[in-house]
Amino acid sequence: MIGAMQDWPLLVSRLIEHARTNHGDREVVALAVEGGTVRSNWRTIADRAHRFGSALETLGIRHGDRVATLAWNTHRHVESWYAISGVGAVAHTINPRLFHEQIAYIANHAEDRILAFDLSFLAMVEKLAPELTTIEHYILLTDRAHMPANSSLDLLCYEDLVAAGDPDHAWAVIDENSPAGLCYTSGTTGNPKGVLYSHRSNVLHAMTAASGDCFAMGVNTSVLPIAPMFHANAWAIPYVAALTGAKLVLNGGNFDAPTLHKLIIDEGVTLSLAVPTVWLSVLQYLEKSGGNLGLLKRVAIGGSAVPRFMVEAFQRDYGVTVSHLWGMTEMSPLGTLGTLCPRVSAMDEAERIDHQLKQGRAVFGVEMKIVGEDHAELPRDGKAFGRLLVRGPWIVSRYFKGDGGDVLDRDGWFDTGDVATIDPNGYMQIVDRSKDVIKSGGEWISSIELENAAVGAPGVAEAAVIGIAHPKWDERPLLLVRQKDGASVSKESVLAYLDGKIAKWWTPDDVLVVDDLPHTATGKLLKTELRARYKDYKLPTA
Ligand code: AMP
């Protein structure tokens, strides 16, 4: 016997149709790449998505074809995103911050048939085009007035296609397990690998993301996802905003603190999401300008660990709650979120913040466990740490085209590559990436914890810790710090600051003040590059 309820495929197009029907006049506001602000709403976004969808079909796009975008978070990107998946094709969001060779590799690997891109990337795409072997059409995401007079490419104009599109177009009726989106991992080693999201996985993920202990979004929310759509779907916000009828605020290609701050104030933003480096610059700007954060109630921070001073500054100085989250491209991206449960809420402030610094509790739809070297599960005691494995309906089952072979174990668990603890209240804490943990005298030192402690030192803007070969201990930590403008940081000042804040044996064997630290295209410290740079470094203790 099977249940007797309706079969209603979970399609991404349902989200935009729901927003059109029930939240049609709720605003979508975007800073345009051409300059100025575009004020739209869900009805208009949905109508234009349909028109663009019909244009894609006229251009020959069919079920399963890949259509790539190279674009910031804008209204046109949201429209084209929904249009591509809506016609049954795959929205392949490419990260424009990748090296050119990586972009060419990714577009060719994905066999993208169309590339739709922002005006800001015109020169880059013209240069890349000879390397792109499968693109049949280039669409510039702009209006007629901004089309270039000369280009080496045969360009189609987005607004022309929308204007000529069919207003009565209907979305494809397809199986909910059909692919909807494609995102390549940033790949700190080897070639990037594609994660192929399905309609079903995206809709289920959005439903959980909207819920109370996740983003707690509703029709009264005004949300600014600063996390880009090319990085794990802007953490699903363009989906969740449509599902809940939230006002969607988009920052275009603007990541400077004054612009973000103005947007938060002007658009009554109540929830915003970004990586720690973005919030660092916003907090520094506020410190200088003396402003406030208006109606902002909550910031969701993830992508790398949130430092303590950031939680304290948001909550104490601005009355904004921090939701620390952890996830990855392979997880759509949501895995855990640091909402306080009653037992933790009852603790004193310092302990509550200790818990907020952990990466959080599993959301519904994500199973997780930690395992030791022998693959046996470790206790949830907050002390034992091991490889973090996950399982669930929006977690990758294999990379696109089978790259990397089998990525699940016998029981269907995916190894995240992170090393973590889980405490008795269910809070997971990332100790390190398994590749980055420092193995000293048979014990592990967490590079992340050391970095978090070091960024609290006066004058330190950013810190990175890597393991350096040591004749006695196997590896010992080397701390690299970048100082804030005008500061004068020294090895002695940093070590004096760390004294008493970390276990004695974790104390870095050396501290170097450097001009710059390398980052990946998604803003994470590029440890492989640092390890290569300091491969032959001799520690003073060696
Ligand atoms: P990506 O797929 O580029 O989003 O990278 C995912 C990886 O980023 C995870 O496996 C973690 O190593 C790291 N990461 C994400 N969120 C956090 C966080 N809140 N704290 C520490 N590391 C994080």
JSON list of C-alpha atoms and ligand atoms in Angstrom, two decimals, residues 184-187 231-232 235 276 301-306 324-331 333 336 357-359 416-418 430 432-433 448 520 522 524, ligand 1:
[
{"chain": "A", "resi": 184, "resn": "TYR", "atom": "CA", "xyz": [31.93, 23.75, -8.81]},
{"chain": "A", "resi": 185, "resn": "THR", "atom": "CA", "xyz": [33.88, 23.54, -5.57]},
{"chain": "A", "resi": 186, "resn": "SER", "atom": "CA", "xyz": [36.64, 26.10, -5.25]},
{"chain": "A", "resi": 187, "resn": "GLY", "atom": "CA", "xyz": [39.23, 23.34, -5.37]},
{"chain": "A", "resi": 231, "resn": "HIS", "atom": "CA", "xyz": [28.98, 30.43, -4.01]},
{"chain": "A", "resi": 232, "resn": "ALA", "atom": "CA", "xyz": [26.55, 27.64, -3.08]},
{"chain": "A", "resi": 235, "resn": "TRP", "atom": "CA", "xyz": [23.21, 30.06, 0.75]},
{"chain": "A", "resi": 276, "resn": "PRO", "atom": "CA", "xyz": [33.50, 36.79, 8.33]},
{"chain": "A", "resi": 301, "resn": "ILE", "atom": "CA", "xyz": [27.99, 34.11, 9.28]},
{"chain": "A", "resi": 302, "resn": "GLY", "atom": "CA", "xyz": [29.69, 31.09, 7.76]},
{"chain": "A", "resi": 303, "resn": "GLY", "atom": "CA", "xyz": [32.25, 29.93, 5.24]},
{"chain": "A", "resi": 304, "resn": "SER", "atom": "CA", "xyz": [34.97, 30.17, 7.87]},
{"chain": "A", "resi": 305, "resn": "ALA", "atom": "CA", "xyz": [34.95, 30.33, 11.65]},
{"chain": "A", "resi": 306, "resn": "VAL", "atom": "CA", "xyz": [33.49, 33.39, 13.39]},
{"chain": "A", "resi": 324, "resn": "HIS", "atom": "CA", "xyz": [27.04, 30.95, 13.11]},
{"chain": "A", "resi": 325, "resn": "LEU", "atom": "CA", "xyz": [26.56, 28.42, 10.36]},
{"chain": "A", "resi": 326, "resn": "TRP", "atom": "CA", "xyz": [28.59, 25.72, 8.74]},
{"chain": "A", "resi": 327, "resn": "GLY", "atom": "CA", "xyz": [28.11, 24.10, 5.40]},
{"chain": "A", "resi": 328, "resn": "MET", "atom": "CA", "xyz": [29.76, 23.43, 2.10]},
{"chain": "A", "resi": 329, "resn": "THR", "atom": "CA", "xyz": [29.06, 23.55, -1.64]},
{"chain": "A", "resi": 330, "resn": "GLU", "atom": "CA", "xyz": [28.55, 19.78, -1.47]},
{"chain": "A", "resi": 331, "resn": "MET", "atom": "CA", "xyz": [25.75, 20.38, 1.08]},
{"chain": "A", "resi": 333, "resn": "PRO", "atom": "CA", "xyz": [25.26, 24.44, 1.59]},
{"chain": "A", "resi": 336, "resn": "THR", "atom": "CA", "xyz": [24.59, 23.20, 11.02]},
{"chain": "A", "resi": 357, "resn": "LEU", "atom": "CA", "xyz": [31.60, 30.12, 18.36]},
{"chain": "A", "resi": 358, "resn": "LYS", "atom": "CA", "xyz": [30.89, 26.46, 17.70]},
{"chain": "A", "resi": 359, "resn": "GLN", "atom": "CA", "xyz": [29.53, 25.77, 14.21]},
{"chain": "A", "resi": 416, "resn": "THR", "atom": "CA", "xyz": [33.39, 16.54, 4.66]},
{"chain": "A", "resi": 417, "resn": "GLY", "atom": "CA", "xyz": [37.17, 16.80, 4.99]},
{"chain": "A", "resi": 418, "resn": "ASP", "atom": "CA", "xyz": [36.59, 18.66, 8.26]},
{"chain": "A", "resi": 430, "resn": "ILE", "atom": "CA", "xyz": [35.17, 22.44, 13.55]},
{"chain": "A", "resi": 432, "resn": "ASP", "atom": "CA", "xyz": [40.30, 22.03, 11.43]},
{"chain": "A", "resi": 433, "resn": "ARG", "atom": "CA", "xyz": [40.33, 20.90, 7.83]},
{"chain": "A", "resi": 448, "resn": "ILE", "atom": "CA", "xyz": [41.68, 27.39, 13.21]},
{"chain": "A", "resi": 520, "resn": "THR", "atom": "CA", "xyz": [40.91, 31.06, -2.55]},
{"chain": "A", "resi": 522, "resn": "THR", "atom": "CA", "xyz": [35.71, 32.01, -2.11]},
{"chain": "A", "resi": 524, "resn": "LYS", "atom": "CA", "xyz": [39.25, 31.21, 2.43]},
{"chain": "B", "resi": 1, "resn": "AMP", "atom": "P1", "xyz": [32.85, 25.77, 0.42]},
{"chain": "B", "resi": 1, "resn": "AMP", "atom": "O1", "xyz": [32.37, 24.56, -0.24]},
{"chain": "B", "resi": 1, "resn": "AMP", "atom": "O2", "xyz": [33.75, 26.61, -0.43]},
{"chain": "B", "resi": 1, "resn": "AMP", "atom": "O3", "xyz": [31.74, 26.56, 0.97]},
{"chain": "B", "resi": 1, "resn": "AMP", "atom": "O4", "xyz": [33.76, 25.32, 1.64]},
{"chain": "B", "resi": 1, "resn": "AMP", "atom": "C1", "xyz": [33.27, 24.48, 2.66]},
{"chain": "B", "resi": 1, "resn": "AMP", "atom": "C2", "xyz": [34.24, 24.42, 3.79]},
{"chain": "B", "resi": 1, "resn": "AMP", "atom": "O5", "xyz": [34.37, 25.70, 4.41]},
{"chain": "B", "resi": 1, "resn": "AMP", "atom": "C3", "xyz": [33.84, 23.51, 4.92]},
{"chain": "B", "resi": 1, "resn": "AMP", "atom": "O6", "xyz": [34.11, 22.16, 4.65]},
{"chain": "B", "resi": 1, "resn": "AMP", "atom": "C4", "xyz": [34.65, 24.06, 6.08]},
{"chain": "B", "resi": 1, "resn": "AMP", "atom": "O7", "xyz": [35.97, 23.59, 6.05]},
{"chain": "B", "resi": 1, "resn": "AMP", "atom": "C5", "xyz": [34.65, 25.54, 5.79]},
{"chain": "B", "resi": 1, "resn": "AMP", "atom": "N1", "xyz": [33.62, 26.22, 6.58]},
{"chain": "B", "resi": 1, "resn": "AMP", "atom": "C6", "xyz": [32.38, 26.55, 6.22]},
{"chain": "B", "resi": 1, "resn": "AMP", "atom": "N2", "xyz": [31.73, 27.18, 7.23]},
{"chain": "B", "resi": 1, "resn": "AMP", "atom": "C7", "xyz": [32.60, 27.21, 8.27]},
{"chain": "B", "resi": 1, "resn": "AMP", "atom": "C8", "xyz": [32.53, 27.72, 9.60]},
{"chain": "B", "resi": 1, "resn": "AMP", "atom": "N3", "xyz": [31.45, 28.31, 10.08]},
{"chain": "B", "resi": 1, "resn": "AMP", "atom": "N4", "xyz": [33.61, 27.56, 10.38]},
{"chain": "B", "resi": 1, "resn": "AMP", "atom": "C9", "xyz": [34.74, 26.96, 9.93]},
{"chain": "B", "resi": 1, "resn": "AMP", "atom": "N5", "xyz": [34.86, 26.47, 8.68]},
{"chain": "B", "resi": 1, "resn": "AMP", "atom": "C10", "xyz": [33.80, 26.60, 7.86]}
]
